[in-house]
C-alpha atoms as one frame of an Amber mdcrd trajectory, in Angstrom:
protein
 118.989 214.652 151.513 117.777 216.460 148.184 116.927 214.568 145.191 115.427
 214.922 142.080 112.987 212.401 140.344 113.695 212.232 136.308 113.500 210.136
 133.281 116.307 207.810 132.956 119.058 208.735 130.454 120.529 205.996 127.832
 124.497 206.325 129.439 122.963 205.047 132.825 121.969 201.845 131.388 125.160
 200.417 133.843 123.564 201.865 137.221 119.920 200.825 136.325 120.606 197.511
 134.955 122.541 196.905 138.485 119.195 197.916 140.347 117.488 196.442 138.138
 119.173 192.932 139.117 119.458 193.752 142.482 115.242 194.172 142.710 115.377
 191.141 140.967 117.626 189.152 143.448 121.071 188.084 142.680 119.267 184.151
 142.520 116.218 185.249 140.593 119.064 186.544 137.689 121.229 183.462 137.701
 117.845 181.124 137.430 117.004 183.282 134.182 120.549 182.564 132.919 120.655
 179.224 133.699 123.636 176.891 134.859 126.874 177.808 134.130 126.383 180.896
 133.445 127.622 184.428 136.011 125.796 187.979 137.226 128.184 189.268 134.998
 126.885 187.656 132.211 123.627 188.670 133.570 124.415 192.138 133.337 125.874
 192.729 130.320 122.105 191.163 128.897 120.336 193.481 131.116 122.584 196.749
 130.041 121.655 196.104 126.749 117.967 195.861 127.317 117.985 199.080 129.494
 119.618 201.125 126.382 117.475 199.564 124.035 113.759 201.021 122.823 110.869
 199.367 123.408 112.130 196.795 125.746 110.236 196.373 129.287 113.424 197.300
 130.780 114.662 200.177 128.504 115.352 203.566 129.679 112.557 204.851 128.605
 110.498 202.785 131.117 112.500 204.661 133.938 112.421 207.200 136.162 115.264
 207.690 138.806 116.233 209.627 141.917 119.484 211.464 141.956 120.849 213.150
 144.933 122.602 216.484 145.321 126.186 215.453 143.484 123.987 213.689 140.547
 124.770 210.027 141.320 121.502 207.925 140.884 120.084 206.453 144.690 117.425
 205.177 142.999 115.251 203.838 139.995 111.554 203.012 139.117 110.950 200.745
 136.076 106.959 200.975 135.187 105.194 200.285 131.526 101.411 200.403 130.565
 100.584 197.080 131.461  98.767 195.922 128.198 101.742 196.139 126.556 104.159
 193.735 128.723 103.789 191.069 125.957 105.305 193.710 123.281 107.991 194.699
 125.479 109.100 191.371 127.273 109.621 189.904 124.023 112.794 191.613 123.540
 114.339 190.067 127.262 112.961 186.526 125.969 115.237 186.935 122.774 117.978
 187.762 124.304 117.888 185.049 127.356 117.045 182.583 124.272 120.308 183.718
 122.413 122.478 184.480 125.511 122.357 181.796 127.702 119.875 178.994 125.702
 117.292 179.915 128.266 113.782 179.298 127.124 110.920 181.395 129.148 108.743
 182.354 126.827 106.096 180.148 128.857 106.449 182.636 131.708 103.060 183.832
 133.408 101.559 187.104 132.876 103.030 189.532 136.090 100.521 192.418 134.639
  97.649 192.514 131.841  95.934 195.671 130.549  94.291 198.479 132.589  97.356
 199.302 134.930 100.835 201.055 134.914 103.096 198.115 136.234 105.763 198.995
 138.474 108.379 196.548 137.044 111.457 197.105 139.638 111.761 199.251 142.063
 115.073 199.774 144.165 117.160 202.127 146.050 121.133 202.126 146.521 121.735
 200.275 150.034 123.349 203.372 151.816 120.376 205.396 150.569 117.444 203.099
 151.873 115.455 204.126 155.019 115.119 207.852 153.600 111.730 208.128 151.605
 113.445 207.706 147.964 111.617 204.787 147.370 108.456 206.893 148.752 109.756
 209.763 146.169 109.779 207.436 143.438 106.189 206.017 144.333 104.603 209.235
 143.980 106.543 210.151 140.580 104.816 206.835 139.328 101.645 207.619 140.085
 101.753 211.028 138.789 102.708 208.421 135.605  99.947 206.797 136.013  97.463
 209.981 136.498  98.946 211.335 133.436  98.464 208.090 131.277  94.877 207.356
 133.097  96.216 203.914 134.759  96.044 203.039 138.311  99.426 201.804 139.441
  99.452 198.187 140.093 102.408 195.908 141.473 103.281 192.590 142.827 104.975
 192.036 146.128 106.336 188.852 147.366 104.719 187.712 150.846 108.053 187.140
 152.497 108.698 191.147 152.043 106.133 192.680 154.673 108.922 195.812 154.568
 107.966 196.658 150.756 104.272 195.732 151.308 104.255 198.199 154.382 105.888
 201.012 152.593 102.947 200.307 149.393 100.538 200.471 152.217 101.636 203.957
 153.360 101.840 204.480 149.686  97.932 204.214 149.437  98.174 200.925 147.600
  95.458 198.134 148.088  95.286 194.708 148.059  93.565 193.483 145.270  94.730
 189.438 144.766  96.978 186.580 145.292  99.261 186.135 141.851 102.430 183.572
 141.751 105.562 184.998 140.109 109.145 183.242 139.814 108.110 180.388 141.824
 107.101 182.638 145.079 103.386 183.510 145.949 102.990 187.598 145.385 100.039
 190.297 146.609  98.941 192.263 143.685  98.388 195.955 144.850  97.002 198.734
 143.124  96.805 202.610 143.627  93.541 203.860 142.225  93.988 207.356 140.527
């Protein structure tokens, strides 16, 4: 299959901000919305962060594959690392004011010095292809170009992902907890 690797567009806020939530995990977005309270509801939050600037998830944080009859297969979110604080503010405003949800107390996933892949997923039907492989690469040509190593955090109970980072040329570097599950920080040293 051909496909391109690009910067995001604003009008695909839709498709990314449904990646988005799916490399979150369907029970990861309802914890952040809190009781009561639907994926739909989820997503219309997470639309408007992706067409917003200067937002961790905005569209300007993402770079996508598109196959041959321009539908998107896939999408990397990544941001310089020293500025998560900056842009995470803006999805801590709007969980505040959407749903009453308080996480401003979150950890740290990322800190200065590294490009941090955010999200990272590929369309079901298109997985087991080398998109997410595609998308990878396109990062750390991001992160050549802007000086950063590429740094990430996997969740133990995913050895799939951590293989694929492996092949990827990504190292393990430490032990970090994120959303309640114990994660591998990995980095690819430009």
């Amino acid at each position: 299959m051909e496909i391109t690797i690009r910067s995001a567009q604003r009008e695909e806020a839709p498709t990314i901000a449904k990646l988005i939530m799916e490399a979150m995990n369907h029970e990861c977005c309802l914890w952040f919305a809190g009781k009561g309270h639907t994926l739909e509801e989820f997503f219309v939050v997470m639309k408007r962060l992706v067409e917003a600037e200067g937002t961790q998830y905005s569209y300007h944080n993402v770079l996508v594959a598109v196959g041959a009859s321009s539908e998107i297969v896939g999408m990397c979110v990544s941001y310089d690392g020293g500025r998560l604080h900056v842009l995470r503010k803006a999805f801590f405003d709007v969980m505040l004011s959407a749903f009453g949800q308080d996480h401003s107390n979150m950890p740290d996933e990322t800190e200065a010095g590294e490009l941090y892949v955010d999200s990272l997923c590929v369309v079901r039907e298109y997985r087991g292809q080398g998109i997410a492989a595609k998308l990878l690469q396109a990062t750390k040509e991001k992160g050549r170009k802007m000086g950063l190593p590429v740094g990430l955090l996997v969740d133990e109970c995913n050895p799939d992902a951590e293989r694929l980072y492996l092949r990827e040329g990504f190292q393990f570097v430490g032990v970090n907890e994120w959303g309640g599950h114990r994660m591998k920080h990995m980095l690819f040293r430009i």
